[in-house]
PDB file of C-alpha atoms in Angstrom:
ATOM      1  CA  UNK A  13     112.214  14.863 -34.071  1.00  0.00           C
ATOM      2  CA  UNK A  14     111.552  11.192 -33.441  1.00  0.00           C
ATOM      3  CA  UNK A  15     107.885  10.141 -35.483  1.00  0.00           C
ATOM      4  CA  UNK A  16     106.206   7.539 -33.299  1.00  0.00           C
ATOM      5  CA  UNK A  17     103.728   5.755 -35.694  1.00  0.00           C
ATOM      6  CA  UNK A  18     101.928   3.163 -33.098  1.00  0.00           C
ATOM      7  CA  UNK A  19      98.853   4.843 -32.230  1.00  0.00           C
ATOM      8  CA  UNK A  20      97.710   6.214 -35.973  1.00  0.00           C
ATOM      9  CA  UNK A  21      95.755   4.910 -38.569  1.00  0.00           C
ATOM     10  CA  UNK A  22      97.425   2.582 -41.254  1.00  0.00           C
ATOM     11  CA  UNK A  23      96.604   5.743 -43.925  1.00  0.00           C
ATOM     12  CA  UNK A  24      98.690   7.836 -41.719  1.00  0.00           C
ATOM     13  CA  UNK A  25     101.647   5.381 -41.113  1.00  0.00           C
ATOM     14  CA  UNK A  26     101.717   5.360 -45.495  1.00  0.00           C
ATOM     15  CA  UNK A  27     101.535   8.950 -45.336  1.00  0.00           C
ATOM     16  CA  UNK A  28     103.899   9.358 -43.051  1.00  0.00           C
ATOM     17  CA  UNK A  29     106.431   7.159 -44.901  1.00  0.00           C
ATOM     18  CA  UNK A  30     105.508   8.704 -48.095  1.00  0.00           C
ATOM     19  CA  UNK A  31     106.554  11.997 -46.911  1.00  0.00           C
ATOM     20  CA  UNK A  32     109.273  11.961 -44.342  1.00  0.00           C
ATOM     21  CA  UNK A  33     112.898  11.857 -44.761  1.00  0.00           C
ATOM     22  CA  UNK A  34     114.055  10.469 -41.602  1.00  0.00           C
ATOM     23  CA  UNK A  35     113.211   7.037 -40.413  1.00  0.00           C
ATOM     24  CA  UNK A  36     109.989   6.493 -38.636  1.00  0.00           C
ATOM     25  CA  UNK A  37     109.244   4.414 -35.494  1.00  0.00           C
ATOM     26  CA  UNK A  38     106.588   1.946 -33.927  1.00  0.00           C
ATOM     27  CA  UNK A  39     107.373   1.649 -30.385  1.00  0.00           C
ATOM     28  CA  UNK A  40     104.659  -0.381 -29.213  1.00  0.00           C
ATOM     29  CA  UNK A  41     102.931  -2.210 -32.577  1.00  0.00           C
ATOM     30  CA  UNK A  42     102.754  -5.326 -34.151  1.00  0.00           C
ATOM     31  CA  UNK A  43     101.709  -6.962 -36.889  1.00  0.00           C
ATOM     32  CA  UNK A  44      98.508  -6.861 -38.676  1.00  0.00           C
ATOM     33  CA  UNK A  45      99.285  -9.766 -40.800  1.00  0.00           C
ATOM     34  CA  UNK A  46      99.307 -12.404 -37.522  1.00  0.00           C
ATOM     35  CA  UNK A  47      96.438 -10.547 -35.702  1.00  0.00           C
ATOM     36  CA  UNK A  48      94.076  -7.887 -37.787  1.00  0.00           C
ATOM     37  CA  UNK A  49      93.986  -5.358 -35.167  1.00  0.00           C
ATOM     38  CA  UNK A  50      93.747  -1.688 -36.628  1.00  0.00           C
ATOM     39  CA  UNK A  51      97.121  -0.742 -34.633  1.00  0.00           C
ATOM     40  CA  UNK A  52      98.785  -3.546 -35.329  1.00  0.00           C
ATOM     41  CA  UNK A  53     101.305  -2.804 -38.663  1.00  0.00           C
ATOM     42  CA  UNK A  54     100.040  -3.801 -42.211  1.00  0.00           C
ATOM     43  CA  UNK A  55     102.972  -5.564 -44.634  1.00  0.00           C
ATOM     44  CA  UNK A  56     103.240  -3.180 -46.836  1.00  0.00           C
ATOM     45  CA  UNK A  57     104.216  -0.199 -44.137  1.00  0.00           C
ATOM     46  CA  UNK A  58     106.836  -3.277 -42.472  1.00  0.00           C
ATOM     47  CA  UNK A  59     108.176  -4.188 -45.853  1.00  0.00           C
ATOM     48  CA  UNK A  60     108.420   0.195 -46.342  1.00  0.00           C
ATOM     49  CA  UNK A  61     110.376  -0.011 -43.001  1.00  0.00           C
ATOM     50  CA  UNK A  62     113.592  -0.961 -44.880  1.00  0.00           C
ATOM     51  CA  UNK A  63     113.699   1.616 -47.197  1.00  0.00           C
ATOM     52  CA  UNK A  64     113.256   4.594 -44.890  1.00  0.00           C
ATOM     53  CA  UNK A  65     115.506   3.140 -42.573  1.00  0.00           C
ATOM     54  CA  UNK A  66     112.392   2.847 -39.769  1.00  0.00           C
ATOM     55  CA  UNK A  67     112.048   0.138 -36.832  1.00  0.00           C
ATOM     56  CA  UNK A  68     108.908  -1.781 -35.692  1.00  0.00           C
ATOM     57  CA  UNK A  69     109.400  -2.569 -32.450  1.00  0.00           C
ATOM     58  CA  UNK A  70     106.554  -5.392 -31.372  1.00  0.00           C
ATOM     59  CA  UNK A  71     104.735  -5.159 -28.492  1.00  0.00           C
ATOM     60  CA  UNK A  72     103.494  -7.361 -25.886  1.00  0.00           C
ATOM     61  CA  UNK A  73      99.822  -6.373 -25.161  1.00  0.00           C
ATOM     62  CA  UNK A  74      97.748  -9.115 -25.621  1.00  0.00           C
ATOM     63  CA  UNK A  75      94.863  -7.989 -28.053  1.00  0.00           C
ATOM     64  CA  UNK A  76      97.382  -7.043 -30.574  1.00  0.00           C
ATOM     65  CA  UNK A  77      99.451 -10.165 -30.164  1.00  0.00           C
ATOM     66  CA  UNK A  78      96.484 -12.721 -29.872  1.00  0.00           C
ATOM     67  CA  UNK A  79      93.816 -13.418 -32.351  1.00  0.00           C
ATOM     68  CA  UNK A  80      91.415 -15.035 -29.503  1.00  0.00           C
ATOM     69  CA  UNK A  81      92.583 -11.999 -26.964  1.00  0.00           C
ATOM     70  CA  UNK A  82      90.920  -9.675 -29.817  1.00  0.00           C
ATOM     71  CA  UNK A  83      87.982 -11.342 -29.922  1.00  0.00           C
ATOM     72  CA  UNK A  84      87.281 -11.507 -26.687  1.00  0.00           C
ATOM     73  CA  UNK A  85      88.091  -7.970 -26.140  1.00  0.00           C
ATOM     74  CA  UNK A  86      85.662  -7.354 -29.720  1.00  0.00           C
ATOM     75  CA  UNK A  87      82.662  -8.784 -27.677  1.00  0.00           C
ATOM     76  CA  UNK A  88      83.585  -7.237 -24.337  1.00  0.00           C
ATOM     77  CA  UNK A  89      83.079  -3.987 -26.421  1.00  0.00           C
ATOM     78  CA  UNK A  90      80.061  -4.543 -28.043  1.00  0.00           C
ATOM     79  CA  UNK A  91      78.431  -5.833 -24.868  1.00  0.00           C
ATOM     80  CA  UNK A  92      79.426  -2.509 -23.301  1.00  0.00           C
ATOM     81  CA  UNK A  93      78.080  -0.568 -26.420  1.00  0.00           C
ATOM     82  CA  UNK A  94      74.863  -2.202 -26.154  1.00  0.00           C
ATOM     83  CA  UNK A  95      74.510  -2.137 -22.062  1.00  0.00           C
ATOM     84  CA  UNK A  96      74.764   1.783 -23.169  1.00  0.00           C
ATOM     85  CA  UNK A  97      78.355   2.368 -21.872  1.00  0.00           C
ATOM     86  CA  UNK A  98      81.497   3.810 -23.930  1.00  0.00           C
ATOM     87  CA  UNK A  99      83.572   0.486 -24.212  1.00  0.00           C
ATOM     88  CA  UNK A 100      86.667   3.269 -24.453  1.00  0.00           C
ATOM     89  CA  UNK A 101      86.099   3.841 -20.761  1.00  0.00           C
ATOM     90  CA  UNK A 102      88.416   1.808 -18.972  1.00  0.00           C
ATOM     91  CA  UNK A 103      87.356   3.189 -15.471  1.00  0.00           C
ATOM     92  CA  UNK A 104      83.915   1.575 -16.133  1.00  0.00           C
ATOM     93  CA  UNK A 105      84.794  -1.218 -18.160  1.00  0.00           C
ATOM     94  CA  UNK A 106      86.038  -3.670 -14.425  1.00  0.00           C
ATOM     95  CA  UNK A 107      83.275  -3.077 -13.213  1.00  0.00           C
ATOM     96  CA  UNK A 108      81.149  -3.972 -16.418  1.00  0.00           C
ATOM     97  CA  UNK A 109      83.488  -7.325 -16.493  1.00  0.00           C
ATOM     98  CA  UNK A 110      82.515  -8.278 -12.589  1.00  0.00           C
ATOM     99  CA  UNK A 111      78.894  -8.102 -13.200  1.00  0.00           C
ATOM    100  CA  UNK A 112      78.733  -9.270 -16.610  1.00  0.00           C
ATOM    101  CA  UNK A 113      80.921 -12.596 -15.790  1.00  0.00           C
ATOM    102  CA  UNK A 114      82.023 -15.567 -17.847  1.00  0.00           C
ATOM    103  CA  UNK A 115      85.097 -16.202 -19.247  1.00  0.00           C
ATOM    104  CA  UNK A 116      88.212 -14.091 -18.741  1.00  0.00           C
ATOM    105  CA  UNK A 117      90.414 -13.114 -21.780  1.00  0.00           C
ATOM    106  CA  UNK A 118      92.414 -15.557 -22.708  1.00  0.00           C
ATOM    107  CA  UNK A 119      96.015 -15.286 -21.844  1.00  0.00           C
ATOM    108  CA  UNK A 120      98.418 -14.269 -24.440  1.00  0.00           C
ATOM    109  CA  UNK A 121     101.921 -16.621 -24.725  1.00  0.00           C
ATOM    110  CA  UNK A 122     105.506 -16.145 -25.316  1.00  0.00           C
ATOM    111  CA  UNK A 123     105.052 -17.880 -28.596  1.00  0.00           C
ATOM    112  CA  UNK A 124     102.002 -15.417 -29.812  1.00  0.00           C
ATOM    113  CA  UNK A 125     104.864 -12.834 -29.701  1.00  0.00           C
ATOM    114  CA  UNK A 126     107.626 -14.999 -31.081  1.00  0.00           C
ATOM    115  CA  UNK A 127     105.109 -14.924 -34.333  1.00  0.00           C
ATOM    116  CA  UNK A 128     104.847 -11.527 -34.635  1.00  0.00           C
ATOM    117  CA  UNK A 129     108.392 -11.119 -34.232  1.00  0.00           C
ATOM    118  CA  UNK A 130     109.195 -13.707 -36.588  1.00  0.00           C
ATOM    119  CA  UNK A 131     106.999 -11.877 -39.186  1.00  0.00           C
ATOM    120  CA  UNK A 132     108.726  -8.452 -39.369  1.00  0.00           C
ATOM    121  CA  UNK A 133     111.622 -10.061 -39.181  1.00  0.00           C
ATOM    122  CA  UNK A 134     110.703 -11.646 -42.422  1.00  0.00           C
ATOM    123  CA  UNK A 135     108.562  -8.428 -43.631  1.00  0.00           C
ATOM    124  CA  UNK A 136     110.820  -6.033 -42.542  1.00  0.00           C
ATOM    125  CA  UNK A 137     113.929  -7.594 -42.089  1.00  0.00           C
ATOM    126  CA  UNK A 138     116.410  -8.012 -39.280  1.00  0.00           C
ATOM    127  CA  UNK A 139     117.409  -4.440 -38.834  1.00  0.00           C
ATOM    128  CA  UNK A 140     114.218  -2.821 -38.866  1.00  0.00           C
ATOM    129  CA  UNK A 141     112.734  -5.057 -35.433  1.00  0.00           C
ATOM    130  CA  UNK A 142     112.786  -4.432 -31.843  1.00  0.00           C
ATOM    131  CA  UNK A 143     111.428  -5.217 -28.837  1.00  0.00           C
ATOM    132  CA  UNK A 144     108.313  -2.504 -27.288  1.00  0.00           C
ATOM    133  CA  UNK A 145     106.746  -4.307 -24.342  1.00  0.00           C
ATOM    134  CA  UNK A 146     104.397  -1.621 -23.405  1.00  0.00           C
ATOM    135  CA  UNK A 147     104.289  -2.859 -19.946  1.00  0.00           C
ATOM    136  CA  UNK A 148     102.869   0.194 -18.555  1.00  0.00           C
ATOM    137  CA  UNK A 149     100.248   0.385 -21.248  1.00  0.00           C
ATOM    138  CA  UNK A 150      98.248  -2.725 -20.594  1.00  0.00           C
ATOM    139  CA  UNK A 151      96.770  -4.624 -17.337  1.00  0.00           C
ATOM    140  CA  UNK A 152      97.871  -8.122 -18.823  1.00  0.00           C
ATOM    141  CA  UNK A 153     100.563  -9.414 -20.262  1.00  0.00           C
ATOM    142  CA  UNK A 154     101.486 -12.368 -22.080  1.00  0.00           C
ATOM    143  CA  UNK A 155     102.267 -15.486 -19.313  1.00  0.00           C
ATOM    144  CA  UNK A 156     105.963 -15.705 -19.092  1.00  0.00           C
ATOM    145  CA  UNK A 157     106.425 -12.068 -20.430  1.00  0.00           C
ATOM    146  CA  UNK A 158     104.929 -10.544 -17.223  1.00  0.00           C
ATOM    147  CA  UNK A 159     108.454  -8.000 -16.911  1.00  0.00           C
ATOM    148  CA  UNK A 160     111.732  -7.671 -18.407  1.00  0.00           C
ATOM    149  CA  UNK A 161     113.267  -9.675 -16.243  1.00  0.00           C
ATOM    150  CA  UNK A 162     111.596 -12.789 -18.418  1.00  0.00           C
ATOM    151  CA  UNK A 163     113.099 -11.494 -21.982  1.00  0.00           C
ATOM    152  CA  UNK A 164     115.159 -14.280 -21.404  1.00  0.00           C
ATOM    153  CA  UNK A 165     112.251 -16.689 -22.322  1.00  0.00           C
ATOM    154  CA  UNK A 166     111.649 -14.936 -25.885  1.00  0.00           C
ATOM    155  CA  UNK A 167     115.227 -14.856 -26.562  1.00  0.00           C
ATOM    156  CA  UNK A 168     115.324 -18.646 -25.910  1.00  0.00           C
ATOM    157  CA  UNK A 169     112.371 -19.344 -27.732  1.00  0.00           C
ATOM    158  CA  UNK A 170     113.978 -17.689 -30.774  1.00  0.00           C
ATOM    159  CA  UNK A 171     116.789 -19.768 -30.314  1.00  0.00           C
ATOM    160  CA  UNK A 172     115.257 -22.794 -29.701  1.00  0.00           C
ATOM    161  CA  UNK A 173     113.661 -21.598 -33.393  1.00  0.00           C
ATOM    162  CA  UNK A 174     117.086 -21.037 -35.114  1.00  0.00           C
ATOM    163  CA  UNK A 175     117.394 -17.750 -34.936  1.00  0.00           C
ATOM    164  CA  UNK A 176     121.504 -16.526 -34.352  1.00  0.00           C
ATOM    165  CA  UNK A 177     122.950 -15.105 -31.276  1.00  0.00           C
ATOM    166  CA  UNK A 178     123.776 -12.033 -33.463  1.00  0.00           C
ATOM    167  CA  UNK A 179     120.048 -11.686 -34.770  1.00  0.00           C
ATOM    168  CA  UNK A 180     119.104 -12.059 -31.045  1.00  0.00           C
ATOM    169  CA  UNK A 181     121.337  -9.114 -30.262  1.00  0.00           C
ATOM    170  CA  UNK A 182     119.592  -6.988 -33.384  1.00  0.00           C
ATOM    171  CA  UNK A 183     116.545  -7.442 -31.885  1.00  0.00           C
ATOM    172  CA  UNK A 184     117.424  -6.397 -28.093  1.00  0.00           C
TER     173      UNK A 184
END
């Protein structure tokens, strides 16, 4: 049985780890320490990675890899709560953005994951990272990590930032 921990709460993920013997798995997280949202991983879970042998691999969706892509989101939410509507529902929420206007959410960047990636690498380590795009669990992705055909671009920035060919391949 594989033990996917992205979606729970970061009591459950220290639960889990607490009481499981095989390794654990975050296919689509990243890290709380870069941007505080609640399904993003907490340091102490990523630094717990290494002893139960677990992987985070860091996604790409853009509130959990951008602080101002959270806050927009935060106060597309609220506005929704308080215009009466479940900010959960994603079938009304387009519609709520067309007639309530201003600014889009900002854009997420190849370097917004780059930090996050850089942090469980030094949370976690090497051999407990990977890659979880999650592109068919968002609308928007980060510009210049629209697909996997652009992974080149984040392997290339983490060159450009010293990391090895052979961390590189870890991390694919």
């Amino acid at each position: 049985m594989l033990v996917d921990l992205s979606h729970v709460a970061a009591t459950t993920m220290r639960d889990a780890l607490a009481t499981v013997a095989a390794p654990v798995l975050f296919t689509h997280s990243s890290c709380r320490a870069v941007t505080d949202h609640p399904r993003n991983v907490p340091d102490d879970v990523l630094a717990a990675l290494a002893g139960n042998g677990g992987v985070c691999m860091v996604t790409f969706v853009p509130q959990f890899v951008s602080s101002a892509a959270l806050d927009w989101d935060k106060a597309v939410r609220a506005e929704m709560a308080a215009a009466g509507l479940d900010p959960r529902d994603l079938e009304a929420r387009p519609a709520f953005l067309d007639a309530r206007g201003g600014p889009p959410c900002p854009s997420a960047t190849v370097a917004d994951v780059v930090a996050h990636v850089e942090h469980a690498r030094e949370v976690a380590g090497i051999d407990h990272i990977g890659i979880g795009g999650d592109f068919d669990g968002t609308p928007e992705l980060p510009v210049g990590l629209e697909d996997v055909s652009t992974y080149p671009a984040l392997f290339a920035e983490l060159l450009d930032r010293g990391w090895s060919e052979g961390e590189c391949a870890k991390l694919a």
